Coordinates of C-alpha atoms and ligand atoms in Angstrom, one line a residue:
M1 CA 196.1 -49.0 54.4
N2 CA 192.3 -49.5 54.4
D3 CA 190.7 -47.0 52.0
A4 CA 188.0 -46.1 54.5
T5 CA 190.5 -44.6 56.9
Q6 CA 191.8 -42.1 54.3
P7 CA 190.4 -38.7 54.9
P8 CA 188.3 -37.2 52.1
A9 CA 190.1 -35.1 49.6
D10 CA 189.2 -31.9 51.4
P11 CA 187.0 -32.4 54.4
G12 CA 187.3 -28.6 55.1
Q13 CA 184.9 -27.8 52.4
A14 CA 182.0 -29.5 54.0
I15 CA 181.0 -29.0 57.6
I16 CA 179.5 -32.6 57.6
H17 CA 181.1 -35.3 55.5
F18 CA 180.2 -39.0 55.5
D19 CA 182.6 -41.1 53.6
K20 CA 181.4 -44.6 52.8
V21 CA 179.8 -45.0 56.2
V22 CA 178.3 -48.4 57.1
K23 CA 176.1 -48.9 60.1
R24 CA 174.7 -52.3 61.0
F25 CA 172.3 -53.4 63.7
G26 CA 173.0 -57.1 64.0
D27 CA 172.4 -58.5 60.5
V28 CA 170.6 -55.4 59.3
T29 CA 172.6 -52.9 57.3
V30 CA 171.1 -49.6 58.1
L31 CA 173.5 -47.3 56.4
D32 CA 175.0 -48.8 53.3
S33 CA 178.3 -47.2 52.4
L34 CA 176.7 -43.8 52.7
D35 CA 178.5 -40.8 51.1
F36 CA 176.9 -37.6 52.3
E37 CA 178.0 -34.0 52.6
V38 CA 176.5 -30.8 54.0
A39 CA 178.1 -27.4 53.3
K40 CA 178.6 -24.8 56.0
G41 CA 175.4 -22.8 56.4
E42 CA 173.4 -25.2 54.2
K43 CA 169.9 -26.2 55.1
V44 CA 169.3 -29.9 54.1
T45 CA 166.2 -31.9 54.6
I46 CA 166.2 -35.7 54.7
I47 CA 163.0 -37.4 53.6
G48 CA 162.2 -41.0 53.2
P49 CA 160.2 -44.0 54.4
S50 CA 160.2 -45.2 57.9
G51 CA 163.3 -47.4 58.6
S52 CA 165.4 -45.9 55.9
G53 CA 168.1 -44.7 58.3
K54 CA 167.2 -41.0 58.6
S55 CA 167.3 -40.9 62.4
T56 CA 170.4 -43.1 62.4
V57 CA 172.3 -40.4 60.5
L58 CA 171.5 -37.8 63.1
R59 CA 172.1 -40.1 66.0
I60 CA 175.5 -41.0 64.7
L61 CA 176.4 -37.3 64.4
M62 CA 175.3 -36.8 68.0
T63 CA 177.5 -39.8 68.9
L64 CA 174.5 -41.6 70.2
E65 CA 175.4 -44.5 67.9
T66 CA 178.7 -45.7 66.7
I67 CA 179.6 -46.6 63.1
D68 CA 181.0 -49.9 61.7
E69 CA 182.9 -48.7 58.7
G70 CA 183.9 -45.4 57.0
V71 CA 184.9 -42.0 58.2
I72 CA 182.9 -39.0 59.2
H73 CA 184.3 -35.5 59.4
V74 CA 182.5 -32.6 61.2
A75 CA 184.0 -29.1 60.8
G76 CA 187.1 -30.7 59.3
K77 CA 187.8 -33.0 62.3
P78 CA 187.2 -36.7 62.3
L79 CA 184.1 -37.6 64.4
W80 CA 184.3 -41.2 65.4
H81 CA 188.1 -41.1 65.1
E82 CA 190.8 -38.8 66.0
R83 CA 194.1 -38.1 64.4
R84 CA 197.2 -39.4 66.1
N85 CA 200.6 -39.1 64.4
G86 CA 198.8 -38.6 61.1
A87 CA 196.7 -41.8 61.5
L88 CA 193.0 -42.1 62.3
V89 CA 192.4 -44.0 65.5
P90 CA 189.1 -44.6 67.4
A91 CA 188.1 -41.4 69.2
S92 CA 188.7 -41.0 72.9
E93 CA 185.7 -39.9 75.1
E94 CA 187.4 -36.5 75.4
H95 CA 187.6 -36.1 71.7
L96 CA 183.9 -37.1 71.3
R97 CA 183.0 -34.5 74.0
E98 CA 184.7 -31.8 72.0
M99 CA 183.0 -32.9 68.8
R100 CA 179.5 -32.9 70.4
K101 CA 179.8 -29.2 71.0
E102 CA 179.5 -28.6 67.3
M103 CA 176.0 -29.9 67.2
G104 CA 172.6 -29.5 68.9
M105 CA 169.7 -31.9 68.3
V106 CA 166.0 -31.6 68.7
F107 CA 164.1 -34.9 68.9
Q108 CA 160.6 -35.9 68.0
Q109 CA 159.9 -36.5 71.7
F110 CA 161.0 -33.2 73.3
N111 CA 163.0 -35.0 76.1
L112 CA 162.9 -32.0 78.5
F113 CA 163.9 -32.6 82.1
P114 CA 160.4 -32.8 83.7
H115 CA 161.5 -31.8 87.2
M116 CA 163.3 -28.6 86.1
T117 CA 161.8 -25.3 85.1
V118 CA 162.0 -24.1 81.5
R119 CA 164.9 -21.8 82.5
R120 CA 166.7 -24.6 84.2
N121 CA 166.2 -26.9 81.2
V122 CA 168.0 -24.3 79.0
T123 CA 170.8 -23.4 81.4
E124 CA 171.8 -26.9 82.6
A125 CA 174.2 -27.8 79.8
P126 CA 175.7 -24.3 79.4
V127 CA 176.5 -24.4 83.1
H128 CA 177.7 -28.0 83.4
V129 CA 179.2 -28.6 80.0
L130 CA 180.5 -25.1 79.0
G131 CA 181.2 -23.9 82.5
L132 CA 179.1 -20.8 82.3
S133 CA 178.1 -19.1 85.6
R134 CA 174.4 -19.3 86.6
A135 CA 174.1 -15.6 85.8
E136 CA 175.7 -15.9 82.3
A137 CA 173.6 -19.0 81.6
N138 CA 170.4 -17.3 82.7
E139 CA 171.2 -14.4 80.4
R140 CA 171.7 -16.8 77.6
A141 CA 168.4 -18.6 78.4
E142 CA 166.6 -15.3 78.2
E143 CA 168.1 -14.6 74.7
Y144 CA 167.0 -18.0 73.3
L145 CA 163.6 -18.2 75.1
A146 CA 162.9 -14.8 73.5
L147 CA 164.0 -16.2 70.1
V148 CA 161.4 -19.0 70.4
G149 CA 158.8 -16.7 71.8
L150 CA 158.7 -18.1 75.3
S151 CA 160.2 -15.3 77.5
D152 CA 157.1 -15.4 79.7
Q153 CA 157.2 -19.1 80.4
A154 CA 160.7 -19.4 82.0
D155 CA 159.5 -20.3 85.5
K156 CA 157.0 -23.0 84.4
F157 CA 157.6 -26.7 84.3
P158 CA 157.4 -28.7 81.1
S159 CA 154.1 -30.3 82.1
Q160 CA 152.5 -26.9 82.3
L161 CA 153.2 -26.2 78.7
S162 CA 151.6 -27.3 75.4
G163 CA 153.5 -29.8 73.2
G164 CA 154.4 -27.0 70.8
Q165 CA 155.8 -24.8 73.6
Q166 CA 157.8 -27.8 75.0
Q167 CA 159.3 -28.3 71.6
R168 CA 160.2 -24.6 71.4
V169 CA 161.9 -25.0 74.8
A170 CA 163.8 -28.0 73.4
I171 CA 165.0 -25.8 70.5
A172 CA 166.1 -23.0 72.8
R173 CA 167.9 -25.5 74.9
A174 CA 169.9 -26.8 71.9
L175 CA 170.6 -23.3 70.7
A176 CA 171.9 -22.2 74.1
M177 CA 175.0 -24.3 73.5
R178 CA 175.7 -22.2 70.5
P179 CA 176.3 -25.1 68.2
N180 CA 177.4 -24.6 64.6
I181 CA 175.0 -27.3 63.4
M182 CA 171.4 -28.0 64.4
L183 CA 169.9 -31.4 63.8
F184 CA 166.1 -31.8 63.9
D185 CA 164.5 -35.3 63.9
E186 CA 160.9 -35.0 62.9
P187 CA 160.4 -32.2 65.4
T188 CA 156.7 -31.9 64.8
S189 CA 155.7 -35.5 64.4
A190 CA 154.6 -35.9 68.0
L191 CA 152.5 -32.7 68.0
D192 CA 148.8 -32.2 67.6
P193 CA 148.2 -30.7 64.2
E194 CA 147.2 -27.2 65.5
L195 CA 150.6 -26.9 67.3
V196 CA 152.8 -27.8 64.3
G197 CA 152.8 -24.4 62.8
E198 CA 154.3 -22.5 65.7
V199 CA 157.3 -24.9 65.8
L200 CA 157.8 -24.8 62.1
S201 CA 157.8 -21.0 62.1
V202 CA 160.5 -21.0 64.8
I203 CA 162.6 -23.3 62.7
Q204 CA 162.0 -21.4 59.5
R205 CA 163.0 -18.2 61.2
L206 CA 166.2 -19.8 62.4
A207 CA 166.9 -21.0 58.9
E208 CA 166.3 -17.6 57.4
E209 CA 168.0 -15.4 59.9
H210 CA 171.0 -17.4 61.2
D211 CA 173.9 -18.9 59.4
L212 CA 173.5 -22.2 61.2
T213 CA 174.0 -25.4 59.3
M214 CA 170.7 -27.3 59.5
L215 CA 170.0 -30.9 58.9
L216 CA 166.3 -31.8 59.2
V217 CA 164.3 -34.9 59.0
T218 CA 160.7 -34.2 58.4
H219 CA 157.5 -35.3 56.6
E220 CA 156.3 -31.7 56.4
M221 CA 156.9 -31.4 52.6
Q222 CA 155.6 -27.8 52.2
F223 CA 157.8 -26.7 55.0
A224 CA 160.8 -28.6 53.5
K225 CA 160.2 -26.8 50.3
R226 CA 160.3 -23.4 52.0
V227 CA 163.4 -23.9 54.1
S228 CA 165.7 -26.3 52.4
D229 CA 168.6 -25.6 50.0
R230 CA 168.6 -29.3 49.3
V231 CA 166.4 -32.3 49.8
C232 CA 167.8 -35.8 50.1
F233 CA 165.5 -38.8 49.6
F234 CA 166.8 -41.8 51.6
D235 CA 165.8 -45.3 51.1
K236 CA 167.4 -48.4 52.6
G237 CA 170.3 -46.5 54.0
R238 CA 171.3 -44.8 50.8
I239 CA 170.6 -41.5 49.1
V240 CA 168.4 -42.4 46.2
E241 CA 168.1 -38.8 44.9
Q242 CA 168.9 -35.3 46.0
G243 CA 168.6 -31.8 44.7
P244 CA 167.0 -28.5 45.2
P245 CA 163.4 -28.8 46.6
E246 CA 161.9 -27.5 43.4
Q247 CA 163.5 -30.4 41.5
V248 CA 163.0 -33.2 44.0
F249 CA 159.4 -32.3 44.8
V250 CA 158.3 -31.1 41.4
E251 CA 160.1 -33.4 39.0
P252 CA 161.8 -36.2 40.8
H253 CA 164.1 -38.3 38.6
E254 CA 163.6 -41.6 40.4
E255 CA 160.5 -43.7 40.5
R256 CA 161.1 -44.6 44.2
T257 CA 161.0 -40.8 45.0
R258 CA 157.8 -40.3 43.0
D259 CA 156.2 -43.3 44.7
F260 CA 157.2 -42.0 48.1
L261 CA 156.0 -38.4 47.5
Q262 CA 152.6 -39.8 46.2
N263 CA 151.8 -40.4 49.9
F264 CA 151.9 -36.7 50.6
L265 CA 149.7 -35.3 47.9
Ligands
ADP1 P1 164.1 -43.8 60.1 O1 164.5 -42.7 61.1 O2 164.4 -43.5 58.7 O3 162.7 -44.3 60.3 P2 166.0 -45.3 61.6 O4 167.3 -44.7 61.4 O5 165.4 -45.0 62.9 O6 165.0 -45.1 60.4 O7 166.2 -46.9 61.6 C1 166.7 -47.6 60.5 C2 166.7 -49.1 60.7 O8 167.5 -49.4 61.8 C3 165.3 -49.6 61.0 O9 165.2 -50.9 60.4 C4 165.4 -49.8 62.5 O10 164.5 -50.8 62.9 C5 166.8 -50.1 62.8 N1 167.3 -49.7 64.1 C6 167.4 -48.4 64.5 N2 167.9 -48.3 65.8 C7 168.1 -49.6 66.2 C8 168.6 -50.2 67.4 N3 169.0 -49.4 68.4 N4 168.7 -51.5 67.4 C9 168.3 -52.3 66.3 N5 167.9 -51.8 65.2 C10 167.7 -50.5 65.1
MG2 MG1 163.4 -41.7 62.4

């Protein structure tokens, strides 16, 4: 049997578990036998140069990209595979749909539905994917719009909001599915500098007050220092170095990490 199809020793210990995952685009190997784990409730930041595979990790988790080799487990269940008669086989669409419910993602570009109100943006998936009634979904929208400080904007359209407000709606929309894991891909990179803070404080509050597992890609190093339990430095589809922020940021072991961090001084 191919080693890569063996489940990890105890996938139950980590809520996210990449085991020797390879991802290629044509001839380019984007993830190079990546081993990566995130514990339940852990807040992990991924940093690294452009093109190092950071977004690919998140997109694979959201099942927006497939993998070429290896096995991923999320919440103890295989992500790109499912177990049939004890063996791992490629996942059915139904299995993938179930797995997606574990995770919510916030993108650099907010990707709101432009023709829908804020409330409708937040209620759409709970109604259509989870089968909530409109009333239940509206109640849920109120809860999460309050959490991101936008209770008074529910009837507006995305184009009537600032970028920072739109990104906070995107966060509320992801939270309204009540995922166990939140993925953030450079959530403030598309924002004017004066709007970055309001989005980071919402994410920081989430990190501090909720037992969500969080995986964040960001170039906001001060923010990463404040919210992360662990920082992973990616380069060329591999983890070069990882550890608590005070170690990786203050005394990185690897020269490549030091060189990269120089750009943010
Ligand atoms: P990062 O988020 O760290 O900047 P990405 O994960 O987006 O990096 O991309 C890693 C590499 O994969 C880059 O070389 C990028 O050009 C390539 N890549 C990403 N998506 C695609 C795609 N859909 N088709 C071809 N190449 C891609
Ligand atoms: Mg990226």
